[in-house]
Coordinates of C-alpha atoms in Angstrom, one line a residue:
M13 CA 28.2 2.6 11.1
N14 CA 29.0 -1.1 11.5
F15 CA 27.1 -3.3 13.4
N16 CA 29.4 -4.1 16.2
E17 CA 29.0 -0.6 17.7
F18 CA 25.5 -1.6 18.2
E19 CA 26.7 -4.0 21.4
L20 CA 24.1 -7.1 20.0
H21 CA 23.3 -10.3 21.2
E22 CA 26.2 -12.7 19.1
D23 CA 23.8 -14.7 17.7
V24 CA 22.1 -12.1 16.1
L25 CA 25.9 -10.0 14.9
N26 CA 26.4 -13.9 13.6
A27 CA 23.2 -13.8 11.3
V28 CA 23.8 -10.5 10.6
D29 CA 27.4 -11.3 9.1
S30 CA 26.5 -14.4 7.2
M31 CA 23.8 -12.0 5.6
N32 CA 26.6 -10.0 4.1
Y33 CA 25.2 -6.8 5.7
Q34 CA 28.4 -4.8 6.0
Q35 CA 27.4 -0.8 7.1
A36 CA 24.0 0.1 8.8
T37 CA 21.5 2.0 6.3
P38 CA 21.0 5.5 7.6
I39 CA 17.4 4.0 8.7
Q40 CA 19.6 1.2 10.5
E41 CA 21.6 3.6 12.8
Q42 CA 19.5 6.1 14.2
A43 CA 16.7 3.5 14.3
I44 CA 18.2 0.8 15.9
P45 CA 19.6 2.3 18.9
H46 CA 16.1 4.0 20.0
I47 CA 14.6 0.1 19.4
L48 CA 17.2 -1.5 21.9
S49 CA 16.4 1.5 24.6
G50 CA 12.5 0.1 24.3
K51 CA 11.2 3.5 23.3
D52 CA 8.0 3.9 20.8
L53 CA 9.2 4.7 17.4
L54 CA 7.5 7.2 14.4
A55 CA 10.0 6.4 11.0
C56 CA 9.5 7.9 8.3
A57 CA 11.5 6.3 5.6
Q58 CA 11.2 4.9 1.9
T59 CA 10.8 0.8 1.2
G60 CA 14.5 -0.2 -0.1
T61 CA 16.4 1.9 2.8
G62 CA 17.0 -0.9 5.0
K63 CA 13.7 0.0 7.4
T64 CA 12.6 -3.9 7.6
A65 CA 16.1 -4.5 9.1
A66 CA 15.6 -1.5 11.1
Y67 CA 13.1 -2.8 13.3
L68 CA 14.2 -6.9 13.1
I69 CA 17.6 -6.4 14.7
P70 CA 16.4 -5.2 17.6
I71 CA 13.6 -7.5 18.2
L72 CA 15.4 -10.4 17.3
D73 CA 18.2 -9.0 20.1
K74 CA 15.3 -9.3 22.7
V75 CA 14.2 -12.4 21.3
A76 CA 18.1 -13.8 22.3
H77 CA 18.0 -12.1 25.8
E78 CA 14.1 -13.1 26.6
A79 CA 12.6 -16.1 26.8
N80 CA 8.7 -16.2 25.9
A81 CA 6.1 -18.8 26.4
H82 CA 4.0 -16.6 23.5
T83 CA 4.3 -14.2 20.9
G84 CA 6.5 -11.8 21.7
A85 CA 6.6 -9.8 18.9
L86 CA 3.4 -8.5 16.0
I87 CA 4.2 -6.9 12.6
L88 CA 1.1 -5.6 10.8
V89 CA 1.7 -5.4 7.1
P90 CA -1.1 -3.9 4.6
T91 CA -0.8 -6.9 2.1
R92 CA 0.5 -11.2 1.7
E93 CA 3.7 -10.7 -0.5
L94 CA 4.8 -8.1 2.3
A95 CA 4.2 -10.7 5.2
V96 CA 6.2 -13.1 3.5
Q97 CA 8.9 -11.7 2.5
I98 CA 9.6 -10.5 6.3
D99 CA 8.7 -13.9 7.2
Q100 CA 11.7 -14.6 4.9
Q101 CA 13.9 -12.1 6.3
I102 CA 13.4 -13.3 10.1
Q103 CA 14.3 -16.8 8.8
G104 CA 18.1 -15.7 8.1
L105 CA 18.3 -12.7 10.3
G106 CA 17.2 -15.2 13.4
Y107 CA 18.7 -18.2 12.3
F108 CA 21.4 -18.1 14.7
V109 CA 19.0 -17.2 17.5
G110 CA 16.5 -20.0 16.7
A111 CA 13.7 -17.6 16.7
T112 CA 10.4 -18.5 15.1
S113 CA 8.4 -16.9 13.4
I114 CA 4.9 -17.4 11.2
A115 CA 2.9 -15.0 7.9
V116 CA -0.6 -14.6 8.8
Y117 CA -2.7 -13.7 5.9
G118 CA -5.8 -14.7 3.9
G119 CA -6.6 -16.4 0.7
N120 CA -5.3 -19.9 1.2
K121 CA -6.6 -22.8 1.8
G122 CA -7.8 -25.2 4.7
P123 CA -4.3 -26.6 5.9
E124 CA -2.5 -22.9 6.1
W125 CA -5.5 -22.0 8.3
D126 CA -5.0 -24.6 10.6
Q127 CA -1.1 -24.0 10.5
Q128 CA -2.0 -19.9 11.3
K129 CA -4.3 -21.6 14.4
K130 CA -1.7 -23.7 15.6
A131 CA 1.0 -20.5 15.6
L132 CA -1.4 -18.2 16.8
T133 CA -2.4 -20.5 19.8
Q134 CA 0.7 -22.2 20.7
G135 CA 2.9 -18.9 20.2
A136 CA 5.8 -18.0 17.9
D137 CA 7.6 -15.4 18.4
I138 CA 7.2 -13.3 16.2
I139 CA 4.0 -13.0 13.7
I140 CA 3.6 -11.2 10.6
A141 CA -0.4 -10.5 9.8
T142 CA -2.5 -8.7 7.3
P143 CA -4.7 -7.1 10.4
G144 CA -7.9 -8.9 7.7
R145 CA -6.7 -12.0 8.4
L146 CA -6.1 -11.3 12.1
I147 CA -9.4 -10.2 12.9
A148 CA -10.6 -13.4 11.6
H149 CA -8.5 -15.5 14.0
L150 CA -9.1 -12.7 17.2
Q151 CA -12.6 -12.8 16.9
L152 CA -12.4 -16.8 17.2
G153 CA -11.4 -16.1 20.5
Y154 CA -8.1 -18.3 20.8
V155 CA -5.7 -16.1 20.3
H156 CA -3.9 -14.2 23.0
F157 CA -0.6 -11.6 22.9
R158 CA -0.7 -11.3 26.9
D159 CA 2.7 -11.4 26.4
L160 CA 3.3 -9.6 23.6
R161 CA 6.6 -6.6 23.6
H162 CA 6.6 -5.1 20.6
L163 CA 3.6 -4.0 18.0
V164 CA 5.6 -3.2 14.6
L165 CA 3.6 -1.5 11.6
D166 CA 5.0 -1.3 8.4
E167 CA 3.9 0.6 5.3
A168 CA 1.5 2.2 8.0
D169 CA 0.4 4.8 4.8
R170 CA -0.7 2.4 3.0
M171 CA -2.2 0.3 5.3
L172 CA -4.6 3.0 6.0
D173 CA -4.7 3.9 2.8
M174 CA -6.1 0.0 2.4
G175 CA -9.2 1.0 5.1
F176 CA -6.9 -0.3 7.6
L177 CA -7.1 1.9 10.2
G178 CA -10.5 0.3 11.6
D179 CA -8.6 -3.2 12.1
I180 CA -6.1 -1.8 13.6
L181 CA -7.8 -0.1 16.0
K182 CA -9.8 -2.8 17.2
I183 CA -6.7 -5.7 17.0
M184 CA -4.9 -3.2 19.0
S185 CA -7.9 -3.6 22.2
Y186 CA -6.5 -6.9 22.6
L187 CA -2.8 -6.4 23.4
P188 CA -1.3 -4.9 26.4
N189 CA -1.0 -1.1 26.7
E190 CA 2.5 -1.8 28.1
R191 CA 4.3 -2.2 24.8
Q192 CA 6.3 -1.3 23.0
T193 CA 4.8 0.4 19.5
L194 CA 7.1 1.0 15.8
M195 CA 5.6 2.5 13.0
F196 CA 7.1 3.0 10.0
S197 CA 6.0 4.5 6.9
A198 CA 7.1 5.7 3.5
T199 CA 5.0 8.9 4.0
M200 CA 4.3 11.1 5.7
P201 CA 0.4 12.3 5.9
P202 CA -1.7 14.0 8.2
K203 CA -3.2 10.8 8.8
I204 CA -0.2 9.3 9.8
G205 CA 0.5 11.9 12.1
D206 CA -2.9 11.6 14.1
L207 CA -2.9 7.7 14.1
A208 CA 0.8 8.0 15.8
K209 CA -0.7 10.3 18.9
R210 CA -3.5 7.2 19.1
I211 CA -0.9 4.7 19.5
L212 CA 2.4 6.2 20.2
K213 CA 3.8 7.4 23.6
N214 CA 6.3 10.0 24.0
P215 CA 7.9 8.5 20.5
E216 CA 10.9 9.2 19.0
E217 CA 11.0 10.1 15.4
I218 CA 12.7 9.9 12.0
R219 CA 12.3 11.6 9.0
L220 CA 14.8 10.3 6.2
A221 CA 14.3 12.8 2.9
V222 CA 13.2 11.1 0.1
S223 CA 15.6 10.0 -2.4
R224 CA 16.0 11.2 -6.1
P225 CA 16.1 8.6 -8.9
A226 CA 19.6 7.8 -10.2
D227 CA 20.7 9.9 -13.2
R228 CA 21.2 6.6 -14.9
I229 CA 17.1 6.1 -15.3
D230 CA 15.7 7.6 -18.6
Q231 CA 12.5 9.1 -17.3
Q232 CA 9.8 9.1 -20.3
F233 CA 7.0 10.4 -19.6
Y234 CA 3.7 9.7 -22.5
L235 CA 0.6 11.5 -22.8
A236 CA -2.1 8.7 -24.3
K237 CA -6.0 7.8 -23.4
D238 CA -6.6 4.9 -22.1
E239 CA -7.4 3.0 -25.2
Q240 CA -3.8 4.4 -27.0
K241 CA -1.6 3.0 -23.7
L242 CA -1.7 -0.8 -25.1
P243 CA -0.8 -0.2 -28.7
L244 CA 1.9 2.9 -27.6
L245 CA 3.3 0.1 -25.2
M246 CA 3.5 -2.3 -27.9
H247 CA 5.4 0.2 -30.6
L248 CA 7.6 1.1 -27.9
L249 CA 8.9 -2.6 -27.0
K250 CA 9.3 -3.2 -30.3
G251 CA 13.2 -4.4 -31.6
V252 CA 13.8 -4.0 -27.4
E253 CA 16.3 -6.5 -26.2
N254 CA 17.2 -8.6 -22.7
I255 CA 14.3 -7.0 -21.7
S256 CA 13.7 -7.5 -17.4
M257 CA 10.3 -5.2 -16.8
V258 CA 7.7 -4.7 -14.6
L259 CA 4.6 -3.2 -15.6
F260 CA 2.4 -1.3 -13.1
T261 CA -1.4 -1.4 -13.2
S262 CA -4.0 0.7 -11.0
R263 CA -6.8 -2.0 -12.2
K264 CA -7.1 -5.1 -11.8
S265 CA -9.0 -5.3 -15.4
N266 CA -5.6 -4.5 -17.3
V267 CA -3.5 -7.1 -16.1
E268 CA -5.0 -10.0 -18.5
P269 CA -5.3 -7.4 -21.9
I270 CA -1.7 -6.6 -21.3
V271 CA -0.4 -10.4 -21.0
R272 CA -1.8 -11.4 -23.6
A273 CA -0.7 -8.3 -26.0
L274 CA 2.6 -8.6 -25.1
R275 CA 2.5 -12.6 -25.8
K276 CA 1.5 -12.0 -28.9
L277 CA 4.7 -9.7 -29.4
G278 CA 6.8 -12.7 -28.2
L279 CA 7.0 -11.5 -25.4
G280 CA 7.4 -14.0 -22.4
A281 CA 4.6 -12.1 -19.5
H282 CA 2.6 -13.2 -16.6
G283 CA 0.7 -11.0 -14.5
I284 CA -0.8 -11.4 -11.0
S285 CA -3.5 -9.0 -8.6
S286 CA -5.1 -9.3 -5.7
D287 CA -7.7 -11.7 -7.3
S288 CA -4.9 -13.9 -8.1
E289 CA -4.3 -17.6 -6.0
Q290 CA -1.8 -16.5 -3.1
G291 CA 0.0 -20.3 -4.7
E292 CA -0.5 -18.9 -7.8
R293 CA 1.3 -15.7 -6.9
E294 CA 4.4 -16.8 -4.8
I295 CA 5.0 -19.2 -8.0
V296 CA 4.8 -16.2 -10.9
L297 CA 7.3 -13.7 -8.3
R298 CA 9.4 -16.3 -7.7
D299 CA 9.6 -17.4 -11.2
F300 CA 9.9 -13.6 -12.2
K301 CA 12.8 -13.5 -9.9
N302 CA 14.3 -16.7 -11.1
R303 CA 14.3 -14.5 -14.9
Q304 CA 12.1 -17.6 -16.1
F305 CA 10.5 -15.5 -18.0
P306 CA 10.9 -11.0 -19.3
I307 CA 7.9 -9.0 -18.0
L308 CA 5.5 -9.0 -15.2
V309 CA 2.3 -7.0 -14.9
A310 CA 1.4 -6.2 -11.8
T311 CA -1.2 -4.0 -9.9
D312 CA -0.8 -1.8 -7.1
V313 CA -0.5 -4.9 -4.7
L314 CA 3.0 -4.6 -5.9
S315 CA 3.9 -1.1 -5.9
R316 CA 5.7 -1.0 -2.3
G317 CA 7.5 -3.5 -0.3
I318 CA 8.5 -6.6 -2.8
D319 CA 12.4 -7.0 -3.0
I320 CA 11.9 -7.2 -6.6
D321 CA 15.2 -5.4 -8.5
N322 CA 17.6 -4.9 -11.0
L323 CA 14.9 -4.1 -13.4
S324 CA 15.7 -2.9 -17.4
H325 CA 12.1 -1.2 -17.6
V326 CA 9.4 -0.1 -15.2
V327 CA 6.3 1.0 -17.1
N328 CA 3.6 2.9 -15.0
Y329 CA 0.8 1.9 -17.3
D330 CA -1.1 4.9 -15.3
V331 CA 0.6 7.5 -12.9
P332 CA 1.4 6.5 -8.9
R333 CA -0.5 8.4 -7.1
D334 CA 2.0 9.3 -4.4
P335 CA 5.0 10.8 -5.6
E336 CA 7.3 8.5 -3.3
D337 CA 6.0 5.3 -4.5
Y338 CA 7.0 7.2 -8.3
V339 CA 10.5 7.4 -6.7
H340 CA 10.5 3.8 -5.7
R341 CA 9.2 1.9 -8.5
I342 CA 12.0 3.5 -11.3
G343 CA 14.8 2.8 -8.6
R344 CA 13.9 -1.1 -9.2
T345 CA 15.9 0.1 -12.3
A346 CA 20.0 1.6 -13.0
R347 CA 21.0 -0.4 -9.6
A348 CA 24.6 -1.0 -9.4
E349 CA 25.9 1.2 -11.9
S350 CA 23.6 -0.1 -14.7
K351 CA 21.1 2.2 -16.7
G352 CA 17.8 1.8 -16.7
T353 CA 14.6 3.3 -18.4
A354 CA 10.8 4.1 -16.6
M355 CA 7.8 4.9 -18.5
T356 CA 5.1 6.5 -17.8
F357 CA 1.7 7.2 -19.3
I358 CA -0.2 10.2 -18.7
N359 CA -4.2 10.2 -19.5
E360 CA -6.7 13.3 -19.0
H361 CA -7.6 11.8 -15.5
D362 CA -3.6 10.9 -14.0
Q363 CA -1.9 14.5 -14.7
K364 CA -2.5 16.1 -11.5
Y365 CA -0.1 13.3 -9.8
V366 CA 2.6 14.3 -12.8
L367 CA 2.0 17.5 -10.6
K368 CA 3.0 16.1 -7.5
I369 CA 5.9 14.5 -9.4
E370 CA 7.5 17.6 -10.6
R371 CA 7.2 19.3 -7.1
L372 CA 8.8 16.6 -6.0
F373 CA 11.6 17.0 -8.5
E374 CA 11.9 20.4 -8.6
K375 CA 11.4 20.9 -12.3
E376 CA 8.6 20.2 -15.0
L377 CA 9.5 17.4 -16.8
E378 CA 9.3 16.4 -20.7
K379 CA 6.0 14.7 -21.5
K380 CA 6.0 13.3 -25.1
S381 CA 2.9 13.4 -27.5
V382 CA 3.5 10.7 -30.1
T383 CA -0.4 9.4 -30.7
A384 CA -1.1 10.9 -33.9
E385 CA 2.1 10.2 -35.5
L386 CA 1.6 6.4 -35.0
G387 CA -1.8 6.6 -36.3
L388 CA -3.6 6.4 -32.6
G389 CA -5.4 9.5 -32.8
E390 CA -4.5 12.5 -31.2
A391 CA -3.0 12.5 -27.2
P392 CA -4.7 14.4 -24.1
V393 CA -3.3 17.5 -24.0
F394 CA -1.5 17.8 -21.1
E395 CA -3.6 20.6 -18.9
P396 CA -3.9 19.6 -15.4
P397 CA -6.2 21.1 -12.9
R398 CA -4.7 24.2 -11.7
F399 CA -4.7 25.0 -15.9
R400 CA -7.8 24.8 -16.6
S401 CA -10.8 26.0 -15.4
S402 CA -13.9 23.6 -13.7
G403 CA -16.5 24.0 -16.0
R404 CA -18.6 25.1 -13.0
N405 CA -20.9 27.8 -13.2
N406 CA -19.7 30.0 -10.1
S407 CA -23.1 31.1 -9.0
K408 CA -25.2 29.6 -6.3
S409 CA -27.2 26.2 -7.7
R410 CA -29.4 26.3 -4.8
K411 CA -32.7 27.5 -5.8
K412 CA -34.0 30.7 -3.8
K413 CA -36.9 30.0 -1.6
G414 CA -40.4 29.5 -3.7
G415 CA -37.9 28.8 -7.0
S416 CA -38.9 25.8 -9.6
G417 CA -37.0 23.1 -9.5
A418 CA -35.4 19.7 -7.3
P419 CA -33.0 20.7 -5.2
S420 CA -30.3 18.0 -6.0
A421 CA -29.6 14.9 -3.5
R422 CA -26.9 15.9 -0.5
K423 CA -24.3 13.4 -0.9
P424 CA -23.8 11.5 2.6
H425 CA -21.3 12.5 5.3
R426 CA -18.1 10.2 4.5
E427 CA -18.5 9.0 7.8
A428 CA -21.7 7.6 7.3
K429 CA -19.8 4.9 4.6
P430 CA -19.7 1.3 6.2
Q431 CA -16.3 0.5 8.3
S432 CA -15.2 -3.1 6.3
T433 CA -12.7 -5.6 7.3
V434 CA -10.6 -5.1 4.2
D435 CA -8.5 -8.2 3.6
T436 CA -6.3 -7.8 0.4
E437 CA -6.3 -11.5 -0.4
G438 CA -9.9 -12.0 0.3
A439 CA -13.6 -10.9 0.3
A440 CA -13.9 -7.7 2.1
V441 CA -16.5 -8.6 5.5
P442 CA -18.3 -5.4 7.0
T443 CA -17.6 -4.2 10.4
A444 CA -20.4 -1.6 11.0
D445 CA -22.4 -1.7 13.8
P446 CA -26.5 -2.3 12.6
G447 CA -27.1 0.8 14.2
T448 CA -25.2 2.8 12.3
A449 CA -26.2 5.0 9.4
G450 CA -25.1 3.9 6.4
A451 CA -24.4 0.0 8.3
P452 CA -25.6 -2.8 5.6
G453 CA -29.4 -3.5 6.0
T454 CA -30.3 0.3 7.2
T455 CA -31.5 3.4 5.7
S456 CA -30.3 6.6 6.4
K457 CA -32.9 9.6 5.3
P458 CA -31.7 12.5 3.7
K459 CA -31.7 15.9 4.9
R460 CA -33.8 18.5 3.7
R461 CA -31.9 20.8 1.3
N462 CA -34.6 23.5 1.2
K463 CA -37.2 24.5 4.0
R464 CA -40.8 24.0 2.7
R465 CA -44.1 25.5 4.2
R466 CA -45.5 23.0 6.4
P467 CA -48.6 21.9 4.5
K468 CA -52.2 23.6 5.7
K469 CA -54.5 20.8 7.4
D470 CA -56.1 18.1 5.7
Q471 CA -54.0 18.8 2.5
P472 CA -51.7 16.0 1.3
K473 CA -48.1 16.7 1.6
T474 CA -46.3 16.6 -2.0
V475 CA -43.2 14.8 -1.6
N476 CA -40.4 16.0 -4.7
P477 CA -39.2 13.3 -6.6
T478 CA -35.8 13.8 -5.9
E479 CA -36.2 12.8 -2.5
A480 CA -38.5 9.8 -3.2
Q481 CA -35.6 8.1 -5.0
A482 CA -32.8 8.9 -2.7
S483 CA -35.2 7.4 0.4

């Protein structure tokens, strides 16, 4: 479908043409008409399908036809990298419209805060923000969204995974009730449906099937314990030429050791994580895109939403928990009819996630065990939870009344966990009410597991050691 068929404003069409957008992608073809009509929308589509343009193009069309004195659209995103990327895309698509925008995120210094404050006070056509940093500005009282017409939650599933639900609901309390709300998510777990019921009004729904990886991608799965992964990686990369690789790891503590090991092998490598300074992260990303060095080591902060592709290799140092994330990561290789290699290391604890990938692909994946022949010791046996005994005794562990032994301390209810304003680019700020069970500064009494006899009169009450420690 050609963009001219959407009857967009001339300035938007000029921008689309200048950015060499030829035909609308499936998500754009389905989403743009709904957004132009003013309907709420719940859309499930992978990153890399053109979903950002799917909502930016109709929103910019609205900006071209309207003249708001203050902010007309707010886009909430999970990470600062995605905020910066969307802001850059607005600059391109909104060039002829003259749309103003600003990315609001943490991890920066005083001048950036002042710039954000000025934009939030005076108003920009579109604001892209991480929830934690926007909450910080909102609490100071100078942010007003009275003219807001559009709210977008991009990568909503990732925001919920990162603990932003409380922040999202709090932000929405500052917004006018009459608005258009758009939710975009790469996956559709039950919690996304629950949030949609709370914030969307009679939404249209779009669900695009997860695409399979290209056949040109050589998918390699290696069984390896954590201590075997680094020497195994060094062995696999020996002799590889013209490499352009991103390595994903779930732990920040892995980044620097991996970078040092790669450099010892003579490979130029840099790493970024949520601990990296914002300026440093932007420079590293820019230099990697410009092919200034061949290998980028990153935590899961880069796993979705960042425009890096045309790679020769993708390494999953840890197995992604979501199979859709796996598909998107390895899809950064084998672009434009080229070939690519995706290597995934599987330890004892990540095997259940491999099962999810196999269910998505509807086939069993070959797992290689090579550490023993390389002198690194035996690899873990692939024995995911569904095939192995839990090791627990099936009999009840509770002691009968009058039995000996202290009862185990009960785990607190999940909701007793303190909520936090988790800004991925800064420190977490507790937001739980002081009186809430489990909030900082309060102590919740553990419930007894077993009833005990009431002590006789004048008899001292015994205290179980386990309960005394729990208190």
